[in-house]
CSV table of C-alpha atoms in Angstrom, one decimal:
chain,number,residue,atom,x,y,z
A,1,MET,CA,-20.1,73.4,-102.7
A,2,THR,CA,-19.7,75.9,-99.9
A,3,ALA,CA,-18.1,74.5,-96.8
A,4,HIS,CA,-20.4,74.3,-93.8
A,5,ARG,CA,-19.0,76.5,-91.1
A,6,GLY,CA,-19.0,75.7,-87.4
A,7,HIS,CA,-21.5,77.0,-84.9
A,8,ARG,CA,-19.4,78.5,-82.1
A,9,ALA,CA,-21.1,81.9,-82.5
A,10,ARG,CA,-23.9,83.8,-84.0
A,11,VAL,CA,-24.3,87.4,-85.2
A,12,ASP,CA,-26.7,89.8,-83.5
A,13,THR,CA,-28.8,92.5,-85.2
A,14,ASP,CA,-25.9,94.9,-85.0
A,15,ASN,CA,-23.7,92.4,-86.9
A,16,ARG,CA,-21.6,91.8,-83.8
A,17,LEU,CA,-20.2,88.4,-82.9
A,18,VAL,CA,-22.2,86.8,-80.0
A,19,LEU,CA,-20.3,83.9,-78.4
A,20,GLU,CA,-22.1,80.9,-77.0
A,21,ARG,CA,-21.0,80.8,-73.3
A,22,LEU,CA,-22.0,78.5,-70.5
A,23,THR,CA,-24.8,79.8,-68.3
A,24,PRO,CA,-24.3,80.2,-64.6
A,25,LEU,CA,-26.1,76.9,-64.0
A,26,ASP,CA,-23.9,75.1,-66.5
A,27,VAL,CA,-20.8,76.5,-64.8
A,28,SER,CA,-22.1,75.2,-61.4
A,29,ASN,CA,-22.2,71.7,-62.9
A,30,LEU,CA,-18.5,72.0,-63.7
A,31,ARG,CA,-17.9,73.1,-60.1
A,32,ILE,CA,-19.9,70.1,-58.8
A,33,GLU,CA,-17.8,67.8,-60.9
A,34,ARG,CA,-14.6,69.3,-59.4
A,35,HIS,CA,-15.9,68.5,-55.9
A,36,GLY,CA,-17.2,65.0,-56.5
A,37,LEU,CA,-18.6,62.6,-59.1
A,38,PRO,CA,-18.8,63.1,-62.9
A,39,MET,CA,-21.9,65.1,-64.0
A,40,ASN,CA,-23.3,63.1,-66.8
A,41,VAL,CA,-26.7,62.5,-68.4
A,42,ALA,CA,-27.0,59.0,-69.8
A,43,ALA,CA,-29.4,56.7,-71.5
A,44,LEU,CA,-29.4,53.0,-72.2
A,45,ALA,CA,-31.2,51.8,-75.3
A,46,ILE,CA,-31.7,48.1,-76.1
A,47,LEU,CA,-31.7,47.5,-79.8
A,48,GLU,CA,-32.6,44.7,-82.1
A,49,GLY,CA,-29.2,43.5,-83.2
A,50,GLY,CA,-29.8,42.1,-86.7
A,51,ALA,CA,-29.8,45.5,-88.5
A,52,LEU,CA,-26.5,46.5,-86.9
A,53,LEU,CA,-24.5,43.5,-88.2
A,54,ASP,CA,-22.5,43.1,-91.3
A,55,GLY,CA,-22.5,40.2,-93.7
A,56,SER,CA,-20.2,38.1,-91.4
A,57,GLY,CA,-22.4,38.7,-88.4
A,58,GLU,CA,-20.1,41.2,-86.7
A,59,LEU,CA,-21.1,44.7,-85.5
A,60,ALA,CA,-20.8,47.1,-88.5
A,61,LEU,CA,-19.1,49.7,-86.4
A,62,GLU,CA,-17.6,51.8,-89.2
A,63,ALA,CA,-20.9,52.0,-91.1
A,64,ILE,CA,-22.7,53.1,-87.8
A,65,ARG,CA,-20.0,55.8,-87.2
A,66,THR,CA,-20.6,57.0,-90.8
A,67,ARG,CA,-24.3,57.3,-90.3
A,68,ILE,CA,-23.9,59.2,-87.0
A,69,GLY,CA,-21.4,61.5,-88.7
A,70,HIS,CA,-23.9,62.3,-91.4
A,71,ARG,CA,-26.4,63.5,-88.7
A,72,LEU,CA,-24.1,65.8,-86.8
A,73,HIS,CA,-25.0,68.8,-88.9
A,74,LEU,CA,-28.4,68.6,-87.2
A,75,ALA,CA,-26.8,69.0,-83.8
A,76,PRO,CA,-23.7,71.2,-84.2
A,77,ARG,CA,-23.1,71.1,-80.5
A,78,LEU,CA,-21.9,67.5,-80.9
A,79,ARG,CA,-18.8,68.8,-82.8
A,80,GLN,CA,-18.0,71.5,-80.2
A,81,ARG,CA,-15.8,71.5,-77.1
A,82,LEU,CA,-15.4,73.9,-74.2
A,83,TYR,CA,-12.8,76.6,-74.3
A,84,GLN,CA,-11.7,78.2,-71.0
A,85,PRO,CA,-10.8,81.8,-71.9
A,86,GLY,CA,-9.2,82.6,-68.5
A,87,PHE,CA,-9.8,85.1,-65.8
A,88,GLY,CA,-11.3,88.4,-67.0
A,89,PHE,CA,-12.5,87.0,-70.3
A,90,GLY,CA,-15.8,85.6,-69.2
A,91,ALA,CA,-17.4,82.2,-68.8
A,92,PRO,CA,-16.3,79.2,-70.9
A,93,VAL,CA,-17.2,79.3,-74.6
A,94,TRP,CA,-18.4,76.6,-77.0
A,95,VAL,CA,-15.9,76.4,-79.9
A,96,ASP,CA,-15.6,73.9,-82.8
A,97,ASP,CA,-13.2,71.0,-82.2
A,98,ALA,CA,-10.8,71.3,-85.1
A,99,SER,CA,-9.5,67.7,-84.5
A,100,PHE,CA,-13.0,66.1,-84.3
A,101,ASP,CA,-12.9,62.4,-84.8
A,102,ILE,CA,-16.1,60.3,-84.7
A,103,SER,CA,-14.1,57.2,-83.6
A,104,ARG,CA,-13.3,59.0,-80.4
A,105,HIS,CA,-17.0,59.2,-79.6
A,106,VAL,CA,-18.6,56.0,-81.0
A,107,SER,CA,-17.0,52.9,-79.7
A,108,THR,CA,-17.8,49.3,-78.9
A,109,ARG,CA,-17.2,47.2,-75.7
A,110,PRO,CA,-18.0,43.5,-75.0
A,111,VAL,CA,-20.2,42.7,-72.0
A,112,PRO,CA,-19.0,39.9,-69.8
A,113,ALA,CA,-21.4,37.0,-69.1
A,114,GLY,CA,-23.9,37.6,-66.4
A,115,GLY,CA,-27.1,38.9,-68.1
A,116,GLU,CA,-28.6,42.3,-67.2
A,117,GLU,CA,-26.6,42.7,-64.0
A,118,ALA,CA,-23.3,42.4,-66.0
A,119,LEU,CA,-24.7,44.8,-68.6
A,120,LEU,CA,-25.6,47.4,-66.0
A,121,ALA,CA,-22.2,47.0,-64.3
A,122,THR,CA,-20.5,47.8,-67.6
A,123,CYS,CA,-22.7,50.9,-68.1
A,124,VAL,CA,-21.7,52.1,-64.6
A,125,GLU,CA,-18.1,51.6,-65.3
A,126,LEU,CA,-18.3,53.5,-68.6
A,127,ASN,CA,-20.5,56.3,-67.3
A,128,ASP,CA,-18.2,56.9,-64.3
A,129,ARG,CA,-15.3,58.0,-66.5
A,130,PRO,CA,-14.7,61.8,-66.7
A,131,PHE,CA,-15.0,63.4,-70.2
A,132,ASP,CA,-11.9,64.8,-71.9
A,133,GLN,CA,-12.8,68.5,-72.1
A,134,ALA,CA,-10.4,68.9,-75.0
A,135,HIS,CA,-13.0,67.3,-77.2
A,136,PRO,CA,-16.8,67.2,-77.5
A,137,LEU,CA,-18.5,66.0,-74.3
A,138,TRP,CA,-20.5,63.0,-75.5
A,139,GLU,CA,-20.0,59.2,-76.2
A,140,ILE,CA,-21.9,56.3,-77.6
A,141,TRP,CA,-20.9,52.8,-76.6
A,142,LEU,CA,-22.3,49.8,-78.5
A,143,LEU,CA,-22.2,46.8,-76.1
A,144,THR,CA,-21.7,43.4,-77.7
A,145,GLY,CA,-22.2,39.9,-76.3
A,146,ALA,CA,-25.7,40.4,-74.9
A,147,LEU,CA,-28.2,37.6,-74.8
A,148,ASP,CA,-31.1,37.2,-77.3
A,149,GLY,CA,-29.1,38.9,-80.1
A,150,HIS,CA,-29.8,42.4,-78.8
A,151,VAL,CA,-27.3,45.2,-78.9
A,152,PRO,CA,-27.4,47.5,-75.9
A,153,MET,CA,-26.2,51.1,-76.5
A,154,LEU,CA,-25.1,53.5,-73.8
A,155,ILE,CA,-25.3,57.2,-74.8
A,156,ARG,CA,-23.9,59.7,-72.4
A,157,PHE,CA,-23.5,63.5,-72.4
A,158,HIS,CA,-21.8,65.8,-70.0
A,159,HIS,CA,-24.4,67.8,-68.0
A,160,VAL,CA,-23.1,71.1,-69.3
A,161,LEU,CA,-24.0,69.9,-72.8
A,162,ALA,CA,-27.6,69.0,-72.0
A,163,ASP,CA,-30.1,68.4,-69.2
A,164,GLY,CA,-32.5,65.5,-69.6
A,165,ILE,CA,-34.9,67.3,-72.0
A,166,ALA,CA,-32.0,68.6,-74.1
A,167,ALA,CA,-30.4,65.2,-74.2
A,168,LEU,CA,-33.6,63.7,-75.6
A,169,LEU,CA,-33.6,66.4,-78.3
A,170,LEU,CA,-30.1,65.5,-79.2
A,171,LEU,CA,-31.0,61.8,-79.4
A,172,GLY,CA,-33.8,62.8,-81.7
A,173,THR,CA,-31.2,63.8,-84.3
A,174,LEU,CA,-29.7,60.3,-84.2
A,175,PHE,CA,-33.0,58.3,-84.0
A,176,ASP,CA,-35.6,57.7,-86.7
A,177,ALA,CA,-39.3,57.2,-86.5
A,178,ALA,CA,-39.2,54.4,-89.1
A,179,PRO,CA,-36.7,51.7,-90.2
A,180,PHE,CA,-35.6,53.5,-93.3
A,181,ASP,CA,-33.2,50.7,-94.2
A,182,ALA,CA,-32.3,47.4,-92.6
A,183,ALA,CA,-28.7,47.4,-93.8
A,184,PRO,CA,-26.2,49.6,-91.9
A,185,GLY,CA,-24.0,49.9,-94.9
A,186,ALA,CA,-26.7,51.5,-97.1
A,187,PRO,CA,-25.9,55.2,-98.0
A,188,GLU,CA,-27.6,58.0,-96.2
A,189,PRO,CA,-27.8,61.6,-97.4
A,190,GLU,CA,-24.8,63.4,-96.1
A,191,GLY,CA,-24.9,66.8,-94.5
A,192,PRO,CA,-23.1,69.8,-95.9
A,193,PRO,CA,-19.3,69.8,-95.6
A,194,TRP,CA,-18.0,71.1,-92.3
A,195,THR,CA,-15.1,73.3,-91.5
A,196,ALA,CA,-14.2,74.2,-87.9
A,197,ARG,CA,-14.1,77.9,-87.0
A,198,PRO,CA,-10.9,79.1,-85.3
A,199,ILE,CA,-11.0,79.9,-81.5
A,200,PRO,CA,-12.2,83.4,-80.9
A,201,ALA,CA,-9.5,86.1,-80.6
A,202,ARG,CA,-8.8,87.5,-77.2
A,203,SER,CA,-10.2,90.9,-78.3
A,204,GLU,CA,-13.5,89.1,-79.3
A,205,LEU,CA,-13.7,87.4,-75.9
A,206,LEU,CA,-12.9,90.6,-74.0
A,207,GLY,CA,-15.4,92.6,-76.0
A,208,ASP,CA,-18.1,90.0,-75.5
A,209,ALA,CA,-17.4,89.9,-71.8
A,210,LEU,CA,-17.6,93.7,-71.5
A,211,ARG,CA,-20.9,93.8,-73.4
A,212,ARG,CA,-22.4,91.2,-71.1
A,213,SER,CA,-21.3,93.1,-68.1
A,214,ILE,CA,-22.7,96.4,-69.4
A,215,THR,CA,-26.0,94.6,-70.3
A,216,GLY,CA,-26.2,93.2,-66.7
A,217,ILE,CA,-25.6,96.6,-65.2
A,218,ARG,CA,-28.3,98.2,-67.4
A,219,ARG,CA,-30.8,95.5,-66.4
A,220,GLY,CA,-30.0,96.1,-62.8
A,221,VAL,CA,-30.6,99.9,-63.2
A,222,HIS,CA,-33.8,99.2,-65.1
A,223,LYS,CA,-35.1,97.1,-62.2
A,224,ILE,CA,-34.2,99.9,-59.8
A,225,GLU,CA,-36.1,102.4,-62.0
A,226,HIS,CA,-39.1,100.2,-62.4
A,227,PRO,CA,-39.4,98.5,-59.0
A,228,ARG,CA,-42.9,97.2,-59.7
A,229,ARG,CA,-41.6,94.8,-62.3
A,230,THR,CA,-39.3,93.2,-59.7
A,231,LEU,CA,-42.0,92.7,-57.1
A,232,ALA,CA,-43.5,89.6,-58.6
A,233,PRO,CA,-40.2,87.6,-58.7
A,234,ALA,CA,-39.3,88.9,-55.2
A,235,ARG,CA,-42.6,87.8,-53.9
A,236,THR,CA,-42.1,84.4,-55.4
A,237,LEU,CA,-38.7,84.0,-53.8
A,238,PHE,CA,-40.1,85.2,-50.5
A,239,ARG,CA,-42.9,82.6,-50.7
A,240,GLN,CA,-40.4,79.9,-51.6
A,241,ALA,CA,-38.2,80.8,-48.6
A,242,LEU,CA,-41.2,80.6,-46.3
A,243,GLN,CA,-42.1,77.3,-47.8
A,244,LEU,CA,-38.6,75.9,-47.2
A,245,ALA,CA,-38.7,77.2,-43.6
A,246,ARG,CA,-42.1,75.6,-43.0
A,247,GLU,CA,-41.0,72.2,-44.4
A,248,GLY,CA,-38.0,72.1,-42.1
A,249,ARG,CA,-35.2,69.6,-42.4
A,250,ALA,CA,-35.3,66.2,-44.0
A,251,PRO,CA,-35.2,63.3,-41.5
A,252,ARG,CA,-31.9,61.5,-41.0
A,253,THR,CA,-31.6,58.1,-42.7
A,254,SER,CA,-28.8,55.6,-43.0
A,255,PHE,CA,-28.5,56.2,-46.7
A,256,ASN,CA,-28.0,60.0,-46.4
A,257,ARG,CA,-24.3,60.0,-46.1
A,258,PRO,CA,-21.5,61.2,-48.4
A,259,VAL,CA,-21.5,59.0,-51.5
A,260,GLY,CA,-18.4,57.4,-53.0
A,261,ARG,CA,-17.4,56.2,-56.4
A,262,GLN,CA,-18.9,52.7,-56.3
A,263,HIS,CA,-22.4,52.5,-57.8
A,264,ARG,CA,-25.0,49.9,-58.9
A,265,VAL,CA,-27.9,50.3,-61.3
A,266,LEU,CA,-31.1,48.3,-61.3
A,267,LEU,CA,-34.0,48.5,-63.7
A,268,VAL,CA,-37.8,48.3,-63.1
A,269,ARG,CA,-40.3,48.1,-65.9
A,270,ALA,CA,-43.9,49.3,-65.8
A,271,ASP,CA,-46.8,49.9,-68.2
A,272,LEU,CA,-47.4,53.5,-69.1
A,273,GLU,CA,-51.1,53.2,-70.0
A,274,GLN,CA,-51.8,51.4,-66.8
A,275,ALA,CA,-49.9,54.0,-64.8
A,276,LYS,CA,-52.0,56.8,-66.5
A,277,GLN,CA,-55.2,54.9,-65.6
A,278,VAL,CA,-54.2,54.6,-62.0
A,279,ALA,CA,-53.2,58.3,-61.9
A,280,HIS,CA,-56.5,59.4,-63.5
A,281,ALA,CA,-58.6,57.3,-61.1
A,282,HIS,CA,-57.0,59.1,-58.1
A,283,HIS,CA,-56.7,62.7,-59.5
A,284,ALA,CA,-53.0,62.3,-59.8
A,285,THR,CA,-50.3,62.3,-62.5
A,286,VAL,CA,-47.9,59.6,-63.7
A,287,ASN,CA,-45.2,61.6,-61.9
A,288,ASP,CA,-47.2,61.1,-58.7
A,289,VAL,CA,-47.4,57.4,-59.3
A,290,VAL,CA,-43.6,57.2,-59.7
A,291,LEU,CA,-43.2,59.2,-56.5
A,292,CYS,CA,-45.6,56.9,-54.7
A,293,THR,CA,-43.6,53.8,-55.7
A,294,ILE,CA,-40.3,55.5,-54.8
A,295,ALA,CA,-41.8,56.0,-51.3
A,296,GLY,CA,-42.7,52.3,-51.4
A,297,GLY,CA,-39.1,51.4,-52.3
A,298,ALA,CA,-37.8,53.6,-49.4
A,299,ARG,CA,-40.3,52.0,-47.1
A,300,ALA,CA,-39.1,48.5,-47.9
A,301,LEU,CA,-35.5,49.6,-47.5
A,302,LEU,CA,-35.9,51.3,-44.2
A,303,ALA,CA,-38.1,48.5,-42.9
A,304,GLY,CA,-35.4,46.0,-43.6
A,305,ARG,CA,-33.0,48.2,-41.7
A,306,GLY,CA,-35.3,48.7,-38.7
A,307,GLU,CA,-35.6,52.4,-39.4
A,308,LEU,CA,-39.3,52.6,-40.5
A,309,GLN,CA,-41.6,54.7,-38.4
A,310,ARG,CA,-45.3,55.2,-38.9
A,311,PRO,CA,-45.3,59.0,-39.4
A,312,LEU,CA,-42.0,59.0,-41.4
A,313,VAL,CA,-42.0,61.5,-44.3
A,314,LEU,CA,-39.0,61.8,-46.7
A,315,LYS,CA,-38.1,64.6,-49.0
A,316,VAL,CA,-37.6,63.9,-52.7
A,317,SER,CA,-35.8,66.3,-55.0
A,318,VAL,CA,-37.7,66.2,-58.3
A,319,ALA,CA,-36.0,67.7,-61.4
A,320,ALA,CA,-38.5,70.0,-63.2
A,321,SER,CA,-38.0,71.7,-66.5
A,322,VAL,CA,-38.3,75.4,-66.6
A,323,ARG,CA,-38.2,75.6,-70.4
A,324,ALA,CA,-40.4,78.2,-72.0
A,325,PRO,CA,-41.9,77.4,-75.4
A,326,ALA,CA,-39.3,79.7,-77.0
A,327,SER,CA,-36.5,77.7,-75.4
A,328,ALA,CA,-37.9,74.3,-75.9
A,329,SER,CA,-35.1,73.2,-78.3
A,330,GLN,CA,-32.3,75.0,-76.5
A,331,ALA,CA,-29.2,73.0,-75.5
A,332,GLY,CA,-27.7,73.3,-72.0
A,333,ASN,CA,-29.5,73.3,-68.7
A,334,LEU,CA,-32.9,74.8,-68.0
A,335,VAL,CA,-34.0,73.0,-65.0
A,336,GLY,CA,-35.1,73.6,-61.4
A,337,ILE,CA,-36.2,71.3,-58.6
A,338,LEU,CA,-39.4,70.6,-56.6
A,339,LEU,CA,-39.1,69.3,-53.1
A,340,VAL,CA,-41.9,66.8,-52.5
A,341,SER,CA,-42.7,65.2,-49.2
A,342,VAL,CA,-43.6,61.5,-49.5
A,343,PRO,CA,-45.3,59.6,-46.7
A,344,VAL,CA,-43.1,56.6,-46.4
A,345,GLY,CA,-44.8,55.6,-43.2
A,346,GLU,CA,-48.1,55.1,-45.1
A,347,GLU,CA,-48.4,51.4,-45.9
A,348,ASP,CA,-51.4,51.6,-48.3
A,349,PRO,CA,-50.1,52.8,-51.8
A,350,ILE,CA,-53.5,54.2,-52.7
A,351,ARG,CA,-53.7,56.5,-49.7
A,352,ARG,CA,-50.0,57.3,-50.2
A,353,LEU,CA,-50.7,58.3,-53.9
A,354,GLU,CA,-53.6,60.5,-53.0
A,355,GLN,CA,-51.5,62.3,-50.3
A,356,ILE,CA,-48.6,62.8,-52.8
A,357,ALA,CA,-51.1,64.1,-55.5
A,358,ARG,CA,-52.3,66.8,-53.1
A,359,GLU,CA,-48.7,67.7,-52.2
A,360,THR,CA,-47.5,68.1,-55.8
A,361,ALA,CA,-50.7,70.1,-56.7
A,362,GLU,CA,-49.8,72.5,-53.9
A,363,GLN,CA,-46.1,72.6,-55.0
A,364,LYS,CA,-47.0,73.6,-58.6
A,365,ARG,CA,-48.5,76.8,-57.3
A,366,LEU,CA,-44.9,78.1,-57.1
A,367,PRO,CA,-42.2,77.8,-59.8
A,368,PRO,CA,-39.4,75.3,-59.2
A,369,TYR,CA,-36.4,76.3,-57.1
A,370,GLN,CA,-33.5,77.7,-59.1
A,371,PRO,CA,-30.3,78.6,-57.3
A,372,ALA,CA,-29.2,81.1,-60.0
A,373,ALA,CA,-27.1,83.4,-57.8
A,374,ARG,CA,-23.4,82.5,-57.9
A,375,PHE,CA,-23.0,82.7,-54.1
A,376,LEU,CA,-26.0,80.4,-53.6
A,377,GLN,CA,-24.6,77.9,-56.1
A,378,ARG,CA,-21.2,77.8,-54.4
A,379,TRP,CA,-22.8,77.5,-51.0
A,380,MET,CA,-24.9,74.5,-52.2
A,381,ILE,CA,-21.8,72.8,-53.6
A,382,ARG,CA,-19.9,73.2,-50.4
A,383,THR,CA,-22.7,71.9,-48.2
A,384,MET,CA,-24.0,69.1,-50.5
A,385,ASN,CA,-22.2,66.4,-48.5
A,386,ARG,CA,-24.0,67.5,-45.2
A,387,GLN,CA,-27.3,69.0,-46.5
A,388,ARG,CA,-30.5,68.2,-44.6
A,389,ARG,CA,-33.1,69.2,-47.2
A,390,ILE,CA,-33.2,66.1,-49.5
A,391,ASN,CA,-33.4,62.3,-48.9
A,392,LEU,CA,-33.8,61.0,-52.4
A,393,LEU,CA,-33.4,62.2,-56.0
A,394,MET,CA,-35.8,61.7,-58.9
A,395,SER,CA,-36.0,62.6,-62.6
A,396,ASN,CA,-39.0,61.9,-64.9
A,397,LEU,CA,-38.6,62.4,-68.6
A,398,PRO,CA,-41.2,62.1,-71.4
A,399,GLY,CA,-39.6,60.0,-74.1
A,400,PRO,CA,-40.9,59.2,-77.6
A,401,PRO,CA,-44.5,57.9,-77.6
A,402,GLN,CA,-43.8,55.6,-80.6
A,403,PRO,CA,-41.0,53.1,-81.3
A,404,MET,CA,-37.8,54.6,-82.6
A,405,TYR,CA,-35.0,53.2,-84.7
A,406,PHE,CA,-31.2,53.7,-84.7
A,407,ALA,CA,-29.3,53.0,-87.9
A,408,GLY,CA,-32.2,50.7,-89.0
A,409,ALA,CA,-32.4,48.8,-85.7
A,410,LYS,CA,-35.6,49.1,-83.6
A,411,ILE,CA,-35.1,50.4,-80.1
A,412,LEU,CA,-36.9,47.9,-77.9
A,413,GLU,CA,-36.4,49.7,-74.5
A,414,LEU,CA,-35.0,53.0,-73.4
A,415,PHE,CA,-33.9,54.0,-69.9
A,416,GLN,CA,-32.3,57.1,-68.4
A,417,ILE,CA,-29.3,56.5,-66.1
A,418,GLY,CA,-28.6,59.2,-63.5
A,419,VAL,CA,-26.0,59.8,-60.9
A,420,VAL,CA,-25.9,60.1,-57.1
A,421,GLN,CA,-24.1,63.0,-55.4
A,422,GLY,CA,-23.6,64.8,-52.2
A,423,ASN,CA,-25.1,62.8,-49.3
A,424,VAL,CA,-28.1,61.4,-51.4
A,425,ALA,CA,-27.2,57.8,-52.1
A,426,VAL,CA,-30.3,56.8,-54.1
A,427,GLN,CA,-31.6,58.2,-57.3
A,428,VAL,CA,-34.5,57.1,-59.4
A,429,GLY,CA,-35.0,58.0,-63.1
A,430,ALA,CA,-38.2,57.4,-65.0
A,431,LEU,CA,-38.5,57.5,-68.8
A,432,SER,CA,-41.6,56.9,-70.8
A,433,TYR,CA,-41.1,55.2,-74.2
A,434,ALA,CA,-43.5,53.6,-76.7
A,435,GLY,CA,-46.1,52.6,-74.0
A,436,GLN,CA,-43.4,51.7,-71.5
A,437,LEU,CA,-42.7,53.4,-68.2
A,438,ASN,CA,-39.0,52.4,-67.5
A,439,LEU,CA,-37.4,53.1,-64.2
A,440,ASP,CA,-33.7,53.0,-63.2
A,441,ILE,CA,-32.4,53.0,-59.6
A,442,VAL,CA,-28.8,54.2,-59.1
A,443,ALA,CA,-27.4,53.6,-55.6
A,444,ASP,CA,-24.1,53.9,-53.8
A,445,THR,CA,-22.9,50.3,-53.4
A,446,ASN,CA,-21.4,50.9,-49.9
A,447,LEU,CA,-24.2,52.9,-48.4
A,448,VAL,CA,-27.0,50.9,-50.1
A,449,PRO,CA,-25.8,47.3,-50.5
A,450,ASP,CA,-29.4,46.3,-50.2
A,451,SER,CA,-30.6,48.3,-53.2
A,452,THR,CA,-32.4,45.2,-54.5
A,453,VAL,CA,-34.8,45.6,-51.6
A,454,PHE,CA,-35.5,49.2,-52.7
A,455,ALA,CA,-36.1,48.1,-56.3
A,456,ASN,CA,-38.3,45.2,-55.2
A,457,GLY,CA,-40.3,47.7,-53.1
A,458,ILE,CA,-41.0,49.8,-56.2
A,459,ALA,CA,-42.0,46.7,-58.2
A,460,GLU,CA,-44.3,45.5,-55.5
A,461,ASP,CA,-46.1,48.8,-55.2
A,462,LEU,CA,-46.5,49.0,-59.0
A,463,GLU,CA,-48.1,45.6,-58.8
A,464,ARG,CA,-50.4,46.7,-56.0
A,465,LEU,CA,-51.4,49.8,-57.9
A,466,GLY,CA,-52.0,47.9,-61.1
A,467,ALA,CA,-49.2,49.7,-63.1
A,468,HIS,CA,-46.8,46.8,-63.4
A,469,GLU,CA,-45.2,45.6,-66.6
A,470,ARG,CA,-47.5,43.6,-68.9
A,471,LYS,CA,-46.3,40.1,-69.6
């Protein structure tokens, strides 16, 4: 049988080696990490425990590792690490990890007593750890000792490996649409044998960097020679700049201060179908419903602190995919942001939802903001602890519409777990899954010790809108 080679490179139409390098946006994520908190994308799955246990009732860890290992040929990036070629040799390159060991990436950890709060505290501790860049940038933690016989599973990727959409695609290689077998020790078809490619030679790296530079120069010259083709993007940038100028600064709040390393995660559960019905009735989207409840959470938080004012409008940074159909399955980061104004001062959630729906409809007339220029990225990183454009962070991902399975175990719930950064101390992530609309709130413990008030405000508005979790 022919050995399955690594995937650090591909060959172009001229039979030349094309290295897989980090994009400028990916590189900016590394810079952000060097200036603050780890840049991770994480998910928490709650699994039925029975199918993951061996004959003695213990977690069948080695069998689970074997099953995951058999799937890695479907996602070659999970066997790759970053290689820093050095100054003059271009951006970091994805290369095969010759010392890849599945046990380094799939581990188990007991959860102390304390129910969901203790579980989430364990997730925060594990997700706060920086990745070892000498090895592939992902981990799976199977968390034992939970109540009701369930096995929570924390899956985390470094942000350079995947944004939210790409992370879901990677998870799709590990999940199944049906419980193919209830026994974790049952055999599974194994992928082709794998052999790591060697690290690219310095001559390959230099040649690739030169070709990319020449290509960039040619594109620049082409734009100069064909100015009409550059007018549309230039007009879009100009309109976005005007929009930013019109919106002005975000208001000051007590939770917009530089965040630290202590975080707390809270979960809120909603019903997806009910949220869709509410959205449809008010010419809105599910994303608008989530934004409305985030405003409700912020309203409750600020009211408790004596900071709530009637006309108060906060700015929410909403992650927005910019993936074209041709790049739908591409790894890495293809994401921009929308800045949405939410009327926190509006007490009635229906009126608030309708205002947000009008706001987001207007926002969608322009593409999301993408700070692609290197200078702009570095400026954003240096000013993120004192910026005045954003009050809150939000991400909303469309998960699988039907129940999924991992190693034969049904996934009962699925949440994304984000990070807070800069001077934005509260982040909300929404993830739809099998009829559920699952929200997580990540907050800086010192700046937002009352994060429960924020979560309760979200839950109360979901109740008032009629999109709360079904009992």
